[in-house]
mmCIF file of C-alpha atoms in Angstrom:
data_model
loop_
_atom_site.group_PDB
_atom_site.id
_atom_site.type_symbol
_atom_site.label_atom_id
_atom_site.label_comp_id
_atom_site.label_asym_id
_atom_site.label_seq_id
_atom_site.Cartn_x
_atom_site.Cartn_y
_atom_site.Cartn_z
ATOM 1 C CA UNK A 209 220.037 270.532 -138.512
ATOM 2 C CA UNK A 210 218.124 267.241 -138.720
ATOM 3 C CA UNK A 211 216.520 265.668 -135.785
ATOM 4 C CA UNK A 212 214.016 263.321 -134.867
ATOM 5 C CA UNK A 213 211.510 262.626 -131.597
ATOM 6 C CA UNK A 214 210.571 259.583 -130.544
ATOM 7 C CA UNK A 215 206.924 259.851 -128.875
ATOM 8 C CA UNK A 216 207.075 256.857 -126.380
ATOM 9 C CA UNK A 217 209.652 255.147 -124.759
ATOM 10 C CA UNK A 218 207.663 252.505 -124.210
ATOM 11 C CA UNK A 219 205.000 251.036 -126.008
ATOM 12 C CA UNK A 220 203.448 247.676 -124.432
ATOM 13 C CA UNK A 221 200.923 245.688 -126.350
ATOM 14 C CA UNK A 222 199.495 242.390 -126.346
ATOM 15 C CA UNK A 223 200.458 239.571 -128.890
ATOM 16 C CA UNK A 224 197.639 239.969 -131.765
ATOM 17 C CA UNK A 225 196.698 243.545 -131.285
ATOM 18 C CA UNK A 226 198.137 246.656 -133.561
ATOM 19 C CA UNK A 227 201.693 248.065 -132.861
ATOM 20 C CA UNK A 228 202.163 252.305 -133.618
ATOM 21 C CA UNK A 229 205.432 253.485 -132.548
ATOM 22 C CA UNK A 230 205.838 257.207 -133.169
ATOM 23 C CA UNK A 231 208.283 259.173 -134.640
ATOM 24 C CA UNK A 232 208.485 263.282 -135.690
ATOM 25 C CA UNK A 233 211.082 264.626 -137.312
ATOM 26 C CA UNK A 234 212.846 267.694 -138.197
ATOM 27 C CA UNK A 235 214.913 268.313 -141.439
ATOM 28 C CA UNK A 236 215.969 271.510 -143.668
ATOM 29 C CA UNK A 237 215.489 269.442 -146.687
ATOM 30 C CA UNK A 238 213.931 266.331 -147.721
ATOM 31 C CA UNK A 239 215.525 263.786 -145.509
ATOM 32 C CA UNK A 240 215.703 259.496 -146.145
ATOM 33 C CA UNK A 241 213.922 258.382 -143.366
ATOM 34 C CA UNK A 242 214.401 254.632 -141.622
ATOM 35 C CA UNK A 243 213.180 252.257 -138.876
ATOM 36 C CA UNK A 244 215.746 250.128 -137.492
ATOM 37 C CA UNK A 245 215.228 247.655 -135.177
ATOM 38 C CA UNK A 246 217.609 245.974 -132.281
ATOM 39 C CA UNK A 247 216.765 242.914 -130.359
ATOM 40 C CA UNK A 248 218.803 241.886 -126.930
ATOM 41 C CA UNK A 249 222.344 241.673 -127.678
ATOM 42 C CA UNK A 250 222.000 241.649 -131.149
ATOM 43 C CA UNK A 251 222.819 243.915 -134.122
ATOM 44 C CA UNK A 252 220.781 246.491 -136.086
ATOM 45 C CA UNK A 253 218.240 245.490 -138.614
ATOM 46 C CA UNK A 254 216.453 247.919 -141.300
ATOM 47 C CA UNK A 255 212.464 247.829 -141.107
ATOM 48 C CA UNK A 256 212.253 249.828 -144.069
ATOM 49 C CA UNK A 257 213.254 252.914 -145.159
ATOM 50 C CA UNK A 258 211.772 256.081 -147.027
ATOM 51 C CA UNK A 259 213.857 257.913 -149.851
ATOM 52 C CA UNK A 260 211.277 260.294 -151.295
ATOM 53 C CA UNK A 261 208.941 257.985 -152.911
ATOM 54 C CA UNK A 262 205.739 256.036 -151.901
ATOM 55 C CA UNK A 263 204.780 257.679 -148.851
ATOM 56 C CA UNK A 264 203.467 254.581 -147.417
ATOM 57 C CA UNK A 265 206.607 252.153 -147.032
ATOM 58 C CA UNK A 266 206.094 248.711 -146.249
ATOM 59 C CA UNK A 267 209.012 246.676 -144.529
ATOM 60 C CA UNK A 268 209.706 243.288 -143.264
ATOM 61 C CA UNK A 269 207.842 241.397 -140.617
ATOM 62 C CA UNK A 270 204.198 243.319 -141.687
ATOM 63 C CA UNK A 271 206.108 246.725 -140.258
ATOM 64 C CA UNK A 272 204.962 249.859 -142.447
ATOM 65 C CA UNK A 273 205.403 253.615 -141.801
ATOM 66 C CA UNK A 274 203.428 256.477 -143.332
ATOM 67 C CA UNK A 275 205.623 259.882 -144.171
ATOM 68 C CA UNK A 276 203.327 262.596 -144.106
ATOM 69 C CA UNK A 277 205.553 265.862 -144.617
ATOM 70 C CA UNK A 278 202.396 268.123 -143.090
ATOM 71 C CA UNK A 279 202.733 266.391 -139.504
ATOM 72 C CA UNK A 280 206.397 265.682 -140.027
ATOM 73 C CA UNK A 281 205.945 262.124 -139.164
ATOM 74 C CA UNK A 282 206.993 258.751 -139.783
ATOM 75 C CA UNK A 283 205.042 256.474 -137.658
ATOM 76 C CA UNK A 284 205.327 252.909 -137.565
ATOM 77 C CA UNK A 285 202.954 250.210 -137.607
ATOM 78 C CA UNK A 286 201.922 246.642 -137.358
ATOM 79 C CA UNK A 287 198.684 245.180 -137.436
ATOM 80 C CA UNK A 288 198.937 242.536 -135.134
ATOM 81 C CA UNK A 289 201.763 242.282 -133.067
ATOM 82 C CA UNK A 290 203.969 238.973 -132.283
ATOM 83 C CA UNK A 291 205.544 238.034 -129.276
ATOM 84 C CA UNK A 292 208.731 237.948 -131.599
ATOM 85 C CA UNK A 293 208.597 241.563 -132.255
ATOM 86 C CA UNK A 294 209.558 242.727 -128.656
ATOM 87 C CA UNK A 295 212.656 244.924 -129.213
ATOM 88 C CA UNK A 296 214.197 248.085 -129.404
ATOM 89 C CA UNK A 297 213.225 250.600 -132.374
ATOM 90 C CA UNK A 298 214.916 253.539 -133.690
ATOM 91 C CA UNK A 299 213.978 255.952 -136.208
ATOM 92 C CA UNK A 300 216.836 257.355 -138.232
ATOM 93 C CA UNK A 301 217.002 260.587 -139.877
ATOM 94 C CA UNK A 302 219.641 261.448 -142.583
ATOM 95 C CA UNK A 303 221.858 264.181 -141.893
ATOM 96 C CA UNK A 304 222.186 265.747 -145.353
ATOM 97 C CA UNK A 305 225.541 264.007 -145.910
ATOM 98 C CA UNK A 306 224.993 260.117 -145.445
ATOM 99 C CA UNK A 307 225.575 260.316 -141.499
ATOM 100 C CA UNK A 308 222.379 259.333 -139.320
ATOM 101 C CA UNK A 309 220.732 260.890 -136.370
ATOM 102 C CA UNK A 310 218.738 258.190 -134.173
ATOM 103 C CA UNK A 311 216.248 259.025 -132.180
ATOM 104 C CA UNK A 312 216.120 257.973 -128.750
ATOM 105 C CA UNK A 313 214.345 254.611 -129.388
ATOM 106 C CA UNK A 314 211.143 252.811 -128.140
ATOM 107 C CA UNK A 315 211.357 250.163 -126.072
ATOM 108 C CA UNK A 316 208.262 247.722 -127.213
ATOM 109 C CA UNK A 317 207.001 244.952 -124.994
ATOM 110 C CA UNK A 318 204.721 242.760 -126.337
ATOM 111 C CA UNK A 319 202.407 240.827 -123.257
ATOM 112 C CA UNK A 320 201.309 237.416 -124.307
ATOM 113 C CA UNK B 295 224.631 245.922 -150.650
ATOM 114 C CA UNK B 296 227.703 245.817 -148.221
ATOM 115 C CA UNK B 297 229.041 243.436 -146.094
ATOM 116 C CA UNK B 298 230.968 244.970 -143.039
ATOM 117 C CA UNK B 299 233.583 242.698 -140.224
ATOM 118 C CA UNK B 300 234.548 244.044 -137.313
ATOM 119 C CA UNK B 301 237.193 243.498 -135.071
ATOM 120 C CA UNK B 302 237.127 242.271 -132.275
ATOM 121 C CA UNK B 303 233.815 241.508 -131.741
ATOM 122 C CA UNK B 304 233.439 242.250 -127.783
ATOM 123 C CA UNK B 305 236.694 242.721 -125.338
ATOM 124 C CA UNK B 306 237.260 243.943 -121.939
ATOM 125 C CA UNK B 307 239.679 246.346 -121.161
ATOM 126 C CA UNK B 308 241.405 247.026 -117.902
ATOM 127 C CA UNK B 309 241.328 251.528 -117.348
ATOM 128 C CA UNK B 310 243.788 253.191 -118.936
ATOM 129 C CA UNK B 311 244.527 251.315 -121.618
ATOM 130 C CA UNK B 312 243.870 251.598 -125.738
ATOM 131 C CA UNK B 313 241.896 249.548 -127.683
ATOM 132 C CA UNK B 314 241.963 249.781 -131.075
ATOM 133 C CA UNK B 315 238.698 248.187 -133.297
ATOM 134 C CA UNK B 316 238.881 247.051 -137.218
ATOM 135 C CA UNK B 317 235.933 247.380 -139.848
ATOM 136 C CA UNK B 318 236.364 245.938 -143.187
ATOM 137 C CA UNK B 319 233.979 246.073 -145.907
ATOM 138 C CA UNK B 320 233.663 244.117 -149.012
ATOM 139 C CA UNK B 321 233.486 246.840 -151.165
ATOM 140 C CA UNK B 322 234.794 250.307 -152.328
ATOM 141 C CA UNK B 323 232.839 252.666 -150.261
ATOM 142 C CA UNK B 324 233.367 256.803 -150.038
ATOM 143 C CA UNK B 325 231.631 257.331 -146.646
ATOM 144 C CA UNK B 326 232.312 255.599 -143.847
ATOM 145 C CA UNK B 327 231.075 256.247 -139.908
ATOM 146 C CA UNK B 328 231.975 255.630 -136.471
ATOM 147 C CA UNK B 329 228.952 254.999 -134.090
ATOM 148 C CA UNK B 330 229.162 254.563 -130.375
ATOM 149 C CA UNK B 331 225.664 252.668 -128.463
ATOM 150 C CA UNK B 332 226.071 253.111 -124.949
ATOM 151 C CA UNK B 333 224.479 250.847 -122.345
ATOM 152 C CA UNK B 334 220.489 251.410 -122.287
ATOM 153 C CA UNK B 335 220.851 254.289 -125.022
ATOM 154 C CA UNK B 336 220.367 255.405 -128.658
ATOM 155 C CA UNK B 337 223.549 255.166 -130.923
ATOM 156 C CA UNK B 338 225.497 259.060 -131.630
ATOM 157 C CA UNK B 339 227.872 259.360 -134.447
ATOM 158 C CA UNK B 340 231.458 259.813 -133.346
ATOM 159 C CA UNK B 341 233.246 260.894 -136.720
ATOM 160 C CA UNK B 342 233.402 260.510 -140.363
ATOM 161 C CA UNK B 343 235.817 258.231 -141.551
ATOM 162 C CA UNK B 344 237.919 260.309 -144.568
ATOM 163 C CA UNK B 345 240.089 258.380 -146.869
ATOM 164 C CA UNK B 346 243.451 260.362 -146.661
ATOM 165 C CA UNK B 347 242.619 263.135 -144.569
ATOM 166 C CA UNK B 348 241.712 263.316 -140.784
ATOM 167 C CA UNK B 349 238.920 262.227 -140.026
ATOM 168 C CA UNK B 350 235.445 264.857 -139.263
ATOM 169 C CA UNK B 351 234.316 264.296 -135.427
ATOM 170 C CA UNK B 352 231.053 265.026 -134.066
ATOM 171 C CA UNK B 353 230.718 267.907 -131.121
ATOM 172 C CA UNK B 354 231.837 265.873 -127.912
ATOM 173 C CA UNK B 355 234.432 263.679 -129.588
ATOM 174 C CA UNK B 356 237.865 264.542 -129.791
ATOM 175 C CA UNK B 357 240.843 263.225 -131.829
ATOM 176 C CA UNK B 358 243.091 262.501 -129.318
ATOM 177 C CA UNK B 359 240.630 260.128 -127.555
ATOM 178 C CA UNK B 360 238.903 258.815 -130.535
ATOM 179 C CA UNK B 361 242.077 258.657 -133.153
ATOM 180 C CA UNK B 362 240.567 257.153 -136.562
ATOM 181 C CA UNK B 363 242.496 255.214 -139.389
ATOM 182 C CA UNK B 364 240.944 254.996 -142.950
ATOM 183 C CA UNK B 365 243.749 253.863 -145.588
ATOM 184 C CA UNK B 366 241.729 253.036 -148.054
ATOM 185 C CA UNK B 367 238.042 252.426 -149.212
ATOM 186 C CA UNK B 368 237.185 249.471 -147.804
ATOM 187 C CA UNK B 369 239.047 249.656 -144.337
ATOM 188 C CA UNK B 370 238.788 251.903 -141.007
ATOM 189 C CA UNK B 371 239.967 251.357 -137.713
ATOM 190 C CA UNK B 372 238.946 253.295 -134.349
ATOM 191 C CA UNK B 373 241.087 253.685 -131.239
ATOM 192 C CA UNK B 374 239.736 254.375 -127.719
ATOM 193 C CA UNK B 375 242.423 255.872 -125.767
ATOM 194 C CA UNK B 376 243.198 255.990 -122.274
ATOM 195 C CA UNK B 377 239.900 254.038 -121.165
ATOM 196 C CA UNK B 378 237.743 254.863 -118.145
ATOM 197 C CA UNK B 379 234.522 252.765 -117.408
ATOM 198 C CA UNK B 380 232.440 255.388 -119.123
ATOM 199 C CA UNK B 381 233.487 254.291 -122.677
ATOM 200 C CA UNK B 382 232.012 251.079 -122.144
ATOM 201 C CA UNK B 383 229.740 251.097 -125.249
ATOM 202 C CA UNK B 384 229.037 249.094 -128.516
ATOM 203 C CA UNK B 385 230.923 250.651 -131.472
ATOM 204 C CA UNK B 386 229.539 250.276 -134.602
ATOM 205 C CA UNK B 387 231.141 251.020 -138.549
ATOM 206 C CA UNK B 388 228.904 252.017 -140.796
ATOM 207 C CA UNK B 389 229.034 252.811 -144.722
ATOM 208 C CA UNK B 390 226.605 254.577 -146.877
ATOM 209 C CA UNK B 391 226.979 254.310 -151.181
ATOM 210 C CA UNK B 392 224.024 256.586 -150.887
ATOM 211 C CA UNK B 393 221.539 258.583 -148.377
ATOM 212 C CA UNK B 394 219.287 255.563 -148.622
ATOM 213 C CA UNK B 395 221.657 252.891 -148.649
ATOM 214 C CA UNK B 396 223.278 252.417 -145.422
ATOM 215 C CA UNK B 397 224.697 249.349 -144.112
ATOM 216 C CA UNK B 398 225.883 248.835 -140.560
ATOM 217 C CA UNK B 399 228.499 246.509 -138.996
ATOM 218 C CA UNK B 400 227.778 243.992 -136.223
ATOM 219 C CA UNK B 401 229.563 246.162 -133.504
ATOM 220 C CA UNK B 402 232.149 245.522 -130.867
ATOM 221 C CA UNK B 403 231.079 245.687 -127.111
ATOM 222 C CA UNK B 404 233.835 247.106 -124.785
ATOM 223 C CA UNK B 405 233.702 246.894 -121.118
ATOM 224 C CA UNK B 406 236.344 248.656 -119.510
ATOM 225 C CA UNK B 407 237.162 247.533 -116.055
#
């Protein structure tokens, strides 16, 4: 069965400094790995998303993530955080037909 | 890409009652899902939407609370039966052409009263 760990549930940072939100996973088989994220009352939006080719995926807003398959990780990253980027994010695993698992999200707070 | 609608988009329901929540898409799509996001948490798939057969529900969901629709490729409805305050949630439809391309709806937020 797929799964995946999010690290922190919070991650607090101030405006201008790097963001890393982690993320481990656990999957049979290759899995399509995502970042989504969800600001106050509104809907999910895709970072970026990894589907078995550049390990290094870059994503909107200056987001990457890095899948290294030895650490089973998928961390996420920003070099300089904006006050704009305080939200909720999830990473997503496949399930090996289509259907996601989320992890339990990180909450990131971003102090001016 | 995919464009999903859902109905409505937020409603309060009094206990005991049945709501019952559209998603269309703008497109043919094969697999279609059934999230729930409840307050504060993480979103959990409910069921896979099948297109004439009963739909495939996750451990913890059960048909006869969570009783899903899917006539055709491009439309879905999910009913949540006999309401208490704990299915206050946002549910979100979902589609996927493939593992990488998944596209999600804008929700509906019930409150049950």
């Amino acid at each position: 069965a797929q799964s995946v760990t999010q690290l922190d549930s919070h991650v607090s940072v101030s405006e201008g400094t790097p963001v890393l939100l982690r993320c481990n996973y656990s999957s049979s088989y290759s899995p399509s790995l995502f970042w989504y994220v969800q600001h106050p009352n509104k809907g999910l939006q895709l970072l970026l998303k990894y589907t078995s080719a550049a390990t290094l995926v870059k994503g909107i807003n200056g987001f990457e993530a890095e899948f290294k398959k030895s650490e089973t990780s998928f961390h996420l990253t920003k070099p300089s955080a904006h006050m704009s980027d305080a939200a909720e994010y999830f990473c997503v695993v496949t399930m090996g037909r289509r259907a996601l698992t989320f992890g339990s999200g990180t909450r990131l707070q971003v102090q001016p | 890409s995919a464009v999903i609608s859902q109905k409505p988009s937020r409603d309060i329901c009094q206990r005991g009652t049945s709501l019952t929540i559209q998603c269309q898409v703008d497109s043919q799509v094969t697999m279609m899902f059934w999230y729930r996001q409840q307050p504060g948490q993480s979103l959990t798939l409910i069921a896979t939407a099948n297109q004439g057969s009963e739909a495939t529900y996750e451990s913890g969901f059960v048909i006869d609370k969570f009783p899903i629709s899917r006539p055709n490729l491009t439309f879905s409805t999910l009913t949540v039966s006999n309401m208490s305050p704990e299915d206050s949630s946002i549910y979100l439809c979902s589609v996927a052409r493939t593992e990488a391309e998944q596209y999600f709806g804008p929700g509906t937020r019930l409150t049950v009263t």
